Amino acid sequence: MIYEYQEFKLNSVLSRYIDCVWTESYTKRPENKGRTYLVVPDNTVELIFTSGTLERQIKDGSGNIEVLGSHLSGLKTIAQDVKVNGEMGISVRFKPNGLYPFIKPGLKETVNQSIPIEDLFGKDMLELESKLFETQCLLNRVRLIETYFMKRLLTLNRQADATFDYLINRIVDGRGAHRILDLAEETGVTIKTFERKFMQNLGVSPKQCGQLIRLFHTLKATNKASQVNLTSIAHDNGFYDQMHFIKEMKKFTRLTPGEYLKAPRDLQMPIFTRN
């Protein structure tokens, strides 16, 4: 499905933490309103501003469905069913290590969770939401978001955790292939400290972070390939064999690779096909 999708980069300071601000036209199309989409772990944390509601059901067997307006969708380690009622007006996509400078410590509570914007950022985020909905110019919306996060960064004045940033960047650059013990020795931190930093600043362990990053690049490969060879994709992305690949896919998406290839992927296609 072809539709309009746009990304906007923020200034150099914020770009350390925020991947982009993005907008799309897919949920505005009449034929897509009220549809339910499978959303798999994609190594993103998204702040979504919507004039309607989103229904999210985490595929963990609980059957619980959350109905939300504008909200933060935390790092996902399991698939979700998402039903969009209305439009996703504009969204902020954080880098894997990008959320912690903007909120109070303790990101474990955000993993697989969808949190109303005021609960995480306070009432001034509701003021930003109101301004975004009142503003018709897309570039002005982006500037409002940039101004808000620059002010919040300066106000909170949380010091960047240089060791954590270095470690996660190494894992990202290595597409999840680095051994945790090797990285700990490289930086001179203990495994316990390594684990603590990741749980505090990301919400998952270093091992799980590496697995999610490897999964992300594997799903990118399946989405961008003109002809899909699962054995080759599994080997190229560091899996021992195809069975290891299938096990990891089912763990994080509840789908086999074959089932994933058959599932509609329209809503996440821009993430998995971007360079």
PDB file of C-alpha atoms in Angstrom:
ATOM      1  CA  MET A   1       0.000   0.000   0.000  1.00  0.00           C
ATOM      2  CA  ILE A   2       1.521   3.299  -1.127  1.00  0.00           C
ATOM      3  CA  TYR A   3       0.781   6.305   1.024  1.00  0.00           C
ATOM      4  CA  GLU A   4       2.388   9.528   2.072  1.00  0.00           C
ATOM      5  CA  TYR A   5       4.927   9.222   4.865  1.00  0.00           C
ATOM      6  CA  GLN A   6       7.242  12.061   5.909  1.00  0.00           C
ATOM      7  CA  GLU A   7      10.101  12.309   8.389  1.00  0.00           C
ATOM      8  CA  PHE A   8      11.627  15.463   9.854  1.00  0.00           C
ATOM      9  CA  LYS A   9      14.942  15.643  11.678  1.00  0.00           C
ATOM     10  CA  LEU A  10      15.339  17.927  14.685  1.00  0.00           C
ATOM     11  CA  ASN A  11      18.354  20.031  15.660  1.00  0.00           C
ATOM     12  CA  SER A  12      21.720  18.453  16.378  1.00  0.00           C
ATOM     13  CA  VAL A  13      21.221  18.429  20.154  1.00  0.00           C
ATOM     14  CA  LEU A  14      17.886  16.620  20.040  1.00  0.00           C
ATOM     15  CA  SER A  15      19.003  14.328  17.225  1.00  0.00           C
ATOM     16  CA  ARG A  16      21.198  12.532  19.745  1.00  0.00           C
ATOM     17  CA  TYR A  17      17.988  11.254  21.337  1.00  0.00           C
ATOM     18  CA  ILE A  18      15.154  11.674  18.839  1.00  0.00           C
ATOM     19  CA  ASP A  19      15.329   9.810  15.541  1.00  0.00           C
ATOM     20  CA  CYS A  20      12.670  11.895  13.823  1.00  0.00           C
ATOM     21  CA  VAL A  21       9.246  13.461  13.891  1.00  0.00           C
ATOM     22  CA  TRP A  22       6.963  11.741  11.407  1.00  0.00           C
ATOM     23  CA  THR A  23       3.531  11.938   9.900  1.00  0.00           C
ATOM     24  CA  GLU A  24       1.560   9.659   7.598  1.00  0.00           C
ATOM     25  CA  SER A  25      -1.625   9.618   5.568  1.00  0.00           C
ATOM     26  CA  TYR A  26      -2.418   5.902   5.847  1.00  0.00           C
ATOM     27  CA  THR A  27      -4.886   6.184   8.723  1.00  0.00           C
ATOM     28  CA  LYS A  28      -6.583   9.129   6.990  1.00  0.00           C
ATOM     29  CA  ARG A  29      -7.677   6.978   4.066  1.00  0.00           C
ATOM     30  CA  PRO A  30     -11.387   6.007   4.377  1.00  0.00           C
ATOM     31  CA  GLU A  31     -10.731   2.337   3.570  1.00  0.00           C
ATOM     32  CA  ASN A  32      -8.247   2.065   6.461  1.00  0.00           C
ATOM     33  CA  LYS A  33     -10.321   3.675   9.225  1.00  0.00           C
ATOM     34  CA  GLY A  34     -11.180   1.289  12.018  1.00  0.00           C
ATOM     35  CA  ARG A  35      -8.850  -1.453  10.776  1.00  0.00           C
ATOM     36  CA  THR A  36      -6.841  -3.562  13.177  1.00  0.00           C
ATOM     37  CA  TYR A  37      -3.115  -3.944  12.464  1.00  0.00           C
ATOM     38  CA  LEU A  38      -0.495  -6.317  13.749  1.00  0.00           C
ATOM     39  CA  VAL A  39       2.375  -4.274  15.207  1.00  0.00           C
ATOM     40  CA  VAL A  40       5.538  -6.255  15.933  1.00  0.00           C
ATOM     41  CA  PRO A  41       8.610  -5.169  17.934  1.00  0.00           C
ATOM     42  CA  ASP A  42      10.421  -2.585  15.806  1.00  0.00           C
ATOM     43  CA  ASN A  43      13.052  -1.189  18.187  1.00  0.00           C
ATOM     44  CA  THR A  44      11.194   2.119  18.548  1.00  0.00           C
ATOM     45  CA  VAL A  45       9.645   4.207  21.289  1.00  0.00           C
ATOM     46  CA  GLU A  46       6.864   6.359  19.848  1.00  0.00           C
ATOM     47  CA  LEU A  47       5.107   9.438  21.186  1.00  0.00           C
ATOM     48  CA  ILE A  48       1.856   9.517  19.220  1.00  0.00           C
ATOM     49  CA  PHE A  49      -0.443  12.520  18.983  1.00  0.00           C
ATOM     50  CA  THR A  50      -3.904  11.614  17.742  1.00  0.00           C
ATOM     51  CA  SER A  51      -7.210  13.426  17.500  1.00  0.00           C
ATOM     52  CA  GLY A  52      -8.992  10.084  17.741  1.00  0.00           C
ATOM     53  CA  THR A  53      -8.224   6.959  19.737  1.00  0.00           C
ATOM     54  CA  LEU A  54      -6.029   3.896  19.381  1.00  0.00           C
ATOM     55  CA  GLU A  55      -6.946   0.516  20.778  1.00  0.00           C
ATOM     56  CA  ARG A  56      -3.936  -1.577  21.749  1.00  0.00           C
ATOM     57  CA  GLN A  57      -4.041  -5.221  22.720  1.00  0.00           C
ATOM     58  CA  ILE A  58      -0.769  -6.821  23.726  1.00  0.00           C
ATOM     59  CA  LYS A  59      -0.644 -10.377  22.395  1.00  0.00           C
ATOM     60  CA  ASP A  60       0.299 -11.921  25.739  1.00  0.00           C
ATOM     61  CA  GLY A  61      -2.851 -13.985  26.191  1.00  0.00           C
ATOM     62  CA  SER A  62      -4.454 -11.595  28.699  1.00  0.00           C
ATOM     63  CA  GLY A  63      -6.994 -10.217  26.251  1.00  0.00           C
ATOM     64  CA  ASN A  64      -6.720  -6.751  27.778  1.00  0.00           C
ATOM     65  CA  ILE A  65      -7.481  -3.892  25.381  1.00  0.00           C
ATOM     66  CA  GLU A  66      -6.423  -0.313  26.110  1.00  0.00           C
ATOM     67  CA  VAL A  67      -8.254   2.593  24.488  1.00  0.00           C
ATOM     68  CA  LEU A  68      -6.021   5.658  24.365  1.00  0.00           C
ATOM     69  CA  GLY A  69      -5.780   9.125  22.958  1.00  0.00           C
ATOM     70  CA  SER A  70      -2.349  10.689  22.568  1.00  0.00           C
ATOM     71  CA  HIS A  71       0.155   8.453  24.321  1.00  0.00           C
ATOM     72  CA  LEU A  72       3.672   7.084  24.525  1.00  0.00           C
ATOM     73  CA  SER A  73       4.072   3.566  23.162  1.00  0.00           C
ATOM     74  CA  GLY A  74       7.047   2.099  24.973  1.00  0.00           C
ATOM     75  CA  LEU A  75       9.659  -0.298  23.665  1.00  0.00           C
ATOM     76  CA  LYS A  76       7.904  -3.459  22.468  1.00  0.00           C
ATOM     77  CA  THR A  77       9.124  -6.976  23.186  1.00  0.00           C
ATOM     78  CA  ILE A  78       5.908  -8.656  22.021  1.00  0.00           C
ATOM     79  CA  ALA A  79       3.407  -8.103  19.236  1.00  0.00           C
ATOM     80  CA  GLN A  80       0.332  -5.908  19.607  1.00  0.00           C
ATOM     81  CA  ASP A  81      -2.974  -5.591  17.770  1.00  0.00           C
ATOM     82  CA  VAL A  82      -3.633  -1.899  17.120  1.00  0.00           C
ATOM     83  CA  LYS A  83      -6.929  -0.424  15.932  1.00  0.00           C
ATOM     84  CA  VAL A  84      -6.838   3.202  14.832  1.00  0.00           C
ATOM     85  CA  ASN A  85     -10.015   5.254  15.202  1.00  0.00           C
ATOM     86  CA  GLY A  86      -9.319   8.679  13.736  1.00  0.00           C
ATOM     87  CA  GLU A  87      -5.921   9.884  12.589  1.00  0.00           C
ATOM     88  CA  MET A  88      -2.398   9.666  13.946  1.00  0.00           C
ATOM     89  CA  GLY A  89      -1.650  13.326  13.372  1.00  0.00           C
ATOM     90  CA  ILE A  90       2.047  13.526  14.154  1.00  0.00           C
ATOM     91  CA  SER A  91       4.472  11.373  16.129  1.00  0.00           C
ATOM     92  CA  VAL A  92       7.920  11.518  17.722  1.00  0.00           C
ATOM     93  CA  ARG A  93      10.204   8.506  17.289  1.00  0.00           C
ATOM     94  CA  PHE A  94      12.913   8.210  19.926  1.00  0.00           C
ATOM     95  CA  LYS A  95      16.185   6.389  19.414  1.00  0.00           C
ATOM     96  CA  PRO A  96      16.624   3.253  21.549  1.00  0.00           C
ATOM     97  CA  ASN A  97      18.593   5.262  24.118  1.00  0.00           C
ATOM     98  CA  GLY A  98      16.663   8.481  23.567  1.00  0.00           C
ATOM     99  CA  LEU A  99      13.836   8.598  26.093  1.00  0.00           C
ATOM    100  CA  TYR A 100      15.675   8.576  29.414  1.00  0.00           C
ATOM    101  CA  PRO A 101      16.898  12.226  29.349  1.00  0.00           C
ATOM    102  CA  PHE A 102      13.288  13.459  29.110  1.00  0.00           C
ATOM    103  CA  ILE A 103      11.550  11.545  31.902  1.00  0.00           C
ATOM    104  CA  LYS A 104      12.162  10.507  35.468  1.00  0.00           C
ATOM    105  CA  PRO A 105      14.338   7.420  35.971  1.00  0.00           C
ATOM    106  CA  GLY A 106      12.788   3.998  35.625  1.00  0.00           C
ATOM    107  CA  LEU A 107      11.947   2.960  32.071  1.00  0.00           C
ATOM    108  CA  LYS A 108      11.071  -0.627  32.943  1.00  0.00           C
ATOM    109  CA  GLU A 109       7.483   0.506  33.538  1.00  0.00           C
ATOM    110  CA  THR A 110       7.207   1.760  29.931  1.00  0.00           C
ATOM    111  CA  VAL A 111       8.119  -1.515  28.188  1.00  0.00           C
ATOM    112  CA  ASN A 112       5.118  -2.931  26.310  1.00  0.00           C
ATOM    113  CA  GLN A 113       3.003  -0.194  27.844  1.00  0.00           C
ATOM    114  CA  SER A 114       0.966   2.633  26.360  1.00  0.00           C
ATOM    115  CA  ILE A 115       0.978   5.619  28.694  1.00  0.00           C
ATOM    116  CA  PRO A 116      -1.183   8.766  28.418  1.00  0.00           C
ATOM    117  CA  ILE A 117       1.057  11.728  27.636  1.00  0.00           C
ATOM    118  CA  GLU A 118       0.219  13.694  30.781  1.00  0.00           C
ATOM    119  CA  ASP A 119       1.058  10.723  33.034  1.00  0.00           C
ATOM    120  CA  LEU A 120       4.610  10.589  31.729  1.00  0.00           C
ATOM    121  CA  PHE A 121       5.412  14.192  30.813  1.00  0.00           C
ATOM    122  CA  GLY A 122       2.970  16.267  32.895  1.00  0.00           C
ATOM    123  CA  LYS A 123       0.277  18.773  32.032  1.00  0.00           C
ATOM    124  CA  ASP A 124       2.549  20.900  29.843  1.00  0.00           C
ATOM    125  CA  MET A 125       2.455  18.042  27.323  1.00  0.00           C
ATOM    126  CA  LEU A 126      -1.313  18.558  27.083  1.00  0.00           C
ATOM    127  CA  GLU A 127      -0.610  22.183  26.183  1.00  0.00           C
ATOM    128  CA  LEU A 128       1.704  21.017  23.409  1.00  0.00           C
ATOM    129  CA  GLU A 129      -0.966  18.616  22.158  1.00  0.00           C
ATOM    130  CA  SER A 130      -3.517  21.427  22.025  1.00  0.00           C
ATOM    131  CA  LYS A 131      -1.147  23.677  20.072  1.00  0.00           C
ATOM    132  CA  LEU A 132      -0.359  20.877  17.615  1.00  0.00           C
ATOM    133  CA  PHE A 133      -4.036  20.323  16.866  1.00  0.00           C
ATOM    134  CA  GLU A 134      -4.605  24.066  16.447  1.00  0.00           C
ATOM    135  CA  THR A 135      -1.685  24.420  14.007  1.00  0.00           C
ATOM    136  CA  GLN A 136      -2.315  23.526  10.374  1.00  0.00           C
ATOM    137  CA  CYS A 137       1.236  24.034   9.048  1.00  0.00           C
ATOM    138  CA  LEU A 138       3.210  20.808   9.340  1.00  0.00           C
ATOM    139  CA  LEU A 139       6.587  22.541   9.683  1.00  0.00           C
ATOM    140  CA  ASN A 140       5.210  24.699  12.484  1.00  0.00           C
ATOM    141  CA  ARG A 141       4.079  21.537  14.247  1.00  0.00           C
ATOM    142  CA  VAL A 142       7.593  20.153  13.996  1.00  0.00           C
ATOM    143  CA  ARG A 143       9.021  23.401  15.425  1.00  0.00           C
ATOM    144  CA  LEU A 144       6.567  23.254  18.353  1.00  0.00           C
ATOM    145  CA  ILE A 145       7.788  19.750  19.162  1.00  0.00           C
ATOM    146  CA  GLU A 146      11.426  20.794  18.836  1.00  0.00           C
ATOM    147  CA  THR A 147      10.910  23.778  21.148  1.00  0.00           C
ATOM    148  CA  TYR A 148       9.111  21.655  23.731  1.00  0.00           C
ATOM    149  CA  PHE A 149      11.819  18.990  23.935  1.00  0.00           C
ATOM    150  CA  MET A 150      14.683  21.488  23.989  1.00  0.00           C
ATOM    151  CA  LYS A 151      13.030  23.240  26.925  1.00  0.00           C
ATOM    152  CA  ARG A 152      12.388  19.940  28.699  1.00  0.00           C
ATOM    153  CA  LEU A 153      15.966  18.790  28.146  1.00  0.00           C
ATOM    154  CA  LEU A 154      17.318  21.994  29.662  1.00  0.00           C
ATOM    155  CA  THR A 155      14.808  22.045  32.513  1.00  0.00           C
ATOM    156  CA  LEU A 156      15.337  18.464  33.664  1.00  0.00           C
ATOM    157  CA  ASN A 157      19.103  18.779  33.123  1.00  0.00           C
ATOM    158  CA  ARG A 158      19.595  15.042  33.408  1.00  0.00           C
ATOM    159  CA  GLN A 159      23.193  14.209  32.683  1.00  0.00           C
ATOM    160  CA  ALA A 160      23.748  11.848  29.787  1.00  0.00           C
ATOM    161  CA  ASP A 161      25.006   8.432  30.841  1.00  0.00           C
ATOM    162  CA  ALA A 162      28.042   8.264  28.576  1.00  0.00           C
ATOM    163  CA  THR A 163      28.806   4.628  29.384  1.00  0.00           C
ATOM    164  CA  PHE A 164      25.244   3.509  28.666  1.00  0.00           C
ATOM    165  CA  ASP A 165      25.129   5.536  25.442  1.00  0.00           C
ATOM    166  CA  TYR A 166      28.414   4.016  24.300  1.00  0.00           C
ATOM    167  CA  LEU A 167      27.321   0.476  25.119  1.00  0.00           C
ATOM    168  CA  ILE A 168      23.958   0.676  23.380  1.00  0.00           C
ATOM    169  CA  ASN A 169      25.519   2.344  20.340  1.00  0.00           C
ATOM    170  CA  ARG A 170      28.001  -0.527  20.135  1.00  0.00           C
ATOM    171  CA  ILE A 171      25.123  -3.019  20.270  1.00  0.00           C
ATOM    172  CA  VAL A 172      23.189  -1.060  17.636  1.00  0.00           C
ATOM    173  CA  ASP A 173      26.236  -0.747  15.351  1.00  0.00           C
ATOM    174  CA  GLY A 174      26.898  -4.468  15.715  1.00  0.00           C
ATOM    175  CA  ARG A 175      23.249  -5.303  14.974  1.00  0.00           C
ATOM    176  CA  GLY A 176      22.973  -7.144  18.278  1.00  0.00           C
ATOM    177  CA  ALA A 177      25.905  -9.482  17.594  1.00  0.00           C
ATOM    178  CA  HIS A 178      28.308  -8.328  20.361  1.00  0.00           C
ATOM    179  CA  ARG A 179      28.815 -10.528  23.405  1.00  0.00           C
ATOM    180  CA  ILE A 180      27.772  -8.724  26.579  1.00  0.00           C
ATOM    181  CA  LEU A 181      30.826  -9.984  28.468  1.00  0.00           C
ATOM    182  CA  ASP A 182      33.146  -8.580  25.784  1.00  0.00           C
ATOM    183  CA  LEU A 183      31.473  -5.156  25.927  1.00  0.00           C
ATOM    184  CA  ALA A 184      31.645  -5.101  29.724  1.00  0.00           C
ATOM    185  CA  GLU A 185      35.363  -5.858  29.620  1.00  0.00           C
ATOM    186  CA  GLU A 186      35.875  -3.282  26.869  1.00  0.00           C
ATOM    187  CA  THR A 187      34.374  -0.499  28.996  1.00  0.00           C
ATOM    188  CA  GLY A 188      35.601  -1.717  32.363  1.00  0.00           C
ATOM    189  CA  VAL A 189      32.140  -2.083  33.922  1.00  0.00           C
ATOM    190  CA  THR A 190      30.823  -5.095  35.768  1.00  0.00           C
ATOM    191  CA  ILE A 191      28.020  -7.195  34.333  1.00  0.00           C
ATOM    192  CA  LYS A 192      25.846  -6.055  37.251  1.00  0.00           C
ATOM    193  CA  THR A 193      26.460  -2.393  36.393  1.00  0.00           C
ATOM    194  CA  PHE A 194      25.857  -3.139  32.711  1.00  0.00           C
ATOM    195  CA  GLU A 195      22.496  -4.711  33.553  1.00  0.00           C
ATOM    196  CA  ARG A 196      21.510  -1.900  35.924  1.00  0.00           C
ATOM    197  CA  LYS A 197      22.204   0.821  33.375  1.00  0.00           C
ATOM    198  CA  PHE A 198      20.097  -0.893  30.725  1.00  0.00           C
ATOM    199  CA  MET A 199      17.174  -1.591  33.031  1.00  0.00           C
ATOM    200  CA  GLN A 200      17.226   1.994  34.287  1.00  0.00           C
ATOM    201  CA  ASN A 201      17.713   3.793  30.965  1.00  0.00           C
ATOM    202  CA  LEU A 202      16.047   1.405  28.513  1.00  0.00           C
ATOM    203  CA  GLY A 203      13.830  -0.950  30.488  1.00  0.00           C
ATOM    204  CA  VAL A 204      15.233  -4.248  29.182  1.00  0.00           C
ATOM    205  CA  SER A 205      18.436  -6.196  29.772  1.00  0.00           C
ATOM    206  CA  PRO A 206      21.471  -5.853  27.478  1.00  0.00           C
ATOM    207  CA  LYS A 207      20.846  -9.382  26.177  1.00  0.00           C
ATOM    208  CA  GLN A 208      17.230  -8.642  25.311  1.00  0.00           C
ATOM    209  CA  CYS A 209      18.255  -5.328  23.759  1.00  0.00           C
ATOM    210  CA  GLY A 210      20.654  -7.193  21.475  1.00  0.00           C
ATOM    211  CA  GLN A 211      17.954  -9.706  20.558  1.00  0.00           C
ATOM    212  CA  LEU A 212      15.508  -6.924  19.668  1.00  0.00           C
ATOM    213  CA  ILE A 213      18.085  -5.130  17.522  1.00  0.00           C
ATOM    214  CA  ARG A 214      18.947  -8.359  15.706  1.00  0.00           C
ATOM    215  CA  LEU A 215      15.230  -9.013  15.168  1.00  0.00           C
ATOM    216  CA  PHE A 216      14.766  -5.493  13.784  1.00  0.00           C
ATOM    217  CA  HIS A 217      17.477  -5.975  11.153  1.00  0.00           C
ATOM    218  CA  THR A 218      16.130  -9.421  10.317  1.00  0.00           C
ATOM    219  CA  LEU A 219      12.625  -8.035   9.746  1.00  0.00           C
ATOM    220  CA  LYS A 220      14.135  -5.236   7.648  1.00  0.00           C
ATOM    221  CA  ALA A 221      15.800  -7.869   5.491  1.00  0.00           C
ATOM    222  CA  THR A 222      12.537  -9.755   4.975  1.00  0.00           C
ATOM    223  CA  ASN A 223      10.675  -6.559   4.081  1.00  0.00           C
ATOM    224  CA  LYS A 224      13.276  -5.192   1.655  1.00  0.00           C
ATOM    225  CA  ALA A 225      14.162  -8.409  -0.161  1.00  0.00           C
ATOM    226  CA  SER A 226      12.568  -8.986  -3.540  1.00  0.00           C
ATOM    227  CA  GLN A 227      12.893 -12.734  -2.991  1.00  0.00           C
ATOM    228  CA  VAL A 228      12.989 -14.042   0.561  1.00  0.00           C
ATOM    229  CA  ASN A 229      15.398 -16.855   1.434  1.00  0.00           C
ATOM    230  CA  LEU A 230      14.801 -17.470   5.136  1.00  0.00           C
ATOM    231  CA  THR A 231      17.893 -19.637   5.587  1.00  0.00           C
ATOM    232  CA  SER A 232      20.120 -16.957   4.082  1.00  0.00           C
ATOM    233  CA  ILE A 233      18.451 -14.182   6.108  1.00  0.00           C
ATOM    234  CA  ALA A 234      18.855 -16.195   9.322  1.00  0.00           C
ATOM    235  CA  HIS A 235      22.555 -16.800   8.622  1.00  0.00           C
ATOM    236  CA  ASP A 236      23.252 -13.186   7.615  1.00  0.00           C
ATOM    237  CA  ASN A 237      21.721 -11.888  10.847  1.00  0.00           C
ATOM    238  CA  GLY A 238      23.636 -14.060  13.278  1.00  0.00           C
ATOM    239  CA  PHE A 239      21.224 -16.899  13.995  1.00  0.00           C
ATOM    240  CA  TYR A 240      22.717 -20.353  14.497  1.00  0.00           C
ATOM    241  CA  ASP A 241      20.302 -21.916  12.038  1.00  0.00           C
ATOM    242  CA  GLN A 242      16.761 -21.567  10.715  1.00  0.00           C
ATOM    243  CA  MET A 243      15.244 -23.182  13.830  1.00  0.00           C
ATOM    244  CA  HIS A 244      16.958 -20.596  16.021  1.00  0.00           C
ATOM    245  CA  PHE A 245      15.511 -17.901  13.750  1.00  0.00           C
ATOM    246  CA  ILE A 246      11.989 -19.372  13.990  1.00  0.00           C
ATOM    247  CA  LYS A 247      12.224 -19.622  17.779  1.00  0.00           C
ATOM    248  CA  GLU A 248      13.272 -15.979  18.137  1.00  0.00           C
ATOM    249  CA  MET A 249      10.551 -14.816  15.728  1.00  0.00           C
ATOM    250  CA  LYS A 250       7.846 -16.635  17.672  1.00  0.00           C
ATOM    251  CA  LYS A 251       9.220 -15.361  20.974  1.00  0.00           C
ATOM    252  CA  PHE A 252       8.925 -11.695  19.974  1.00  0.00           C
ATOM    253  CA  THR A 253       6.164 -11.663  17.327  1.00  0.00           C
ATOM    254  CA  ARG A 254       4.166 -14.851  18.083  1.00  0.00           C
ATOM    255  CA  LEU A 255       4.496 -15.619  14.357  1.00  0.00           C
ATOM    256  CA  THR A 256       6.720 -17.939  12.378  1.00  0.00           C
ATOM    257  CA  PRO A 257       8.729 -16.236   9.602  1.00  0.00           C
ATOM    258  CA  GLY A 258       6.294 -17.663   7.062  1.00  0.00           C
ATOM    259  CA  GLU A 259       3.275 -16.330   8.966  1.00  0.00           C
ATOM    260  CA  TYR A 260       4.927 -12.936   9.270  1.00  0.00           C
ATOM    261  CA  LEU A 261       5.510 -12.744   5.532  1.00  0.00           C
ATOM    262  CA  LYS A 262       1.797 -13.376   4.911  1.00  0.00           C
ATOM    263  CA  ALA A 263       0.572 -10.847   7.514  1.00  0.00           C
ATOM    264  CA  PRO A 264      -0.384  -7.292   6.419  1.00  0.00           C
ATOM    265  CA  ARG A 265       2.511  -4.991   7.273  1.00  0.00           C
ATOM    266  CA  ASP A 266       1.352  -1.701   5.779  1.00  0.00           C
ATOM    267  CA  LEU A 267       1.460   0.432   8.932  1.00  0.00           C
ATOM    268  CA  GLN A 268       5.066  -0.444   9.841  1.00  0.00           C
ATOM    269  CA  MET A 269       6.426  -0.668   6.310  1.00  0.00           C
ATOM    270  CA  PRO A 270       8.182   2.763   6.437  1.00  0.00           C
ATOM    271  CA  ILE A 271      10.172   1.666   9.506  1.00  0.00           C
ATOM    272  CA  PHE A 272      11.318  -1.621   8.018  1.00  0.00           C
ATOM    273  CA  THR A 273      12.135  -0.308   4.535  1.00  0.00           C
ATOM    274  CA  ARG A 274      13.946   2.920   5.406  1.00  0.00           C
ATOM    275  CA  ASN A 275      17.708   3.115   4.850  1.00  0.00           C
TER     276      ASN A 275
END
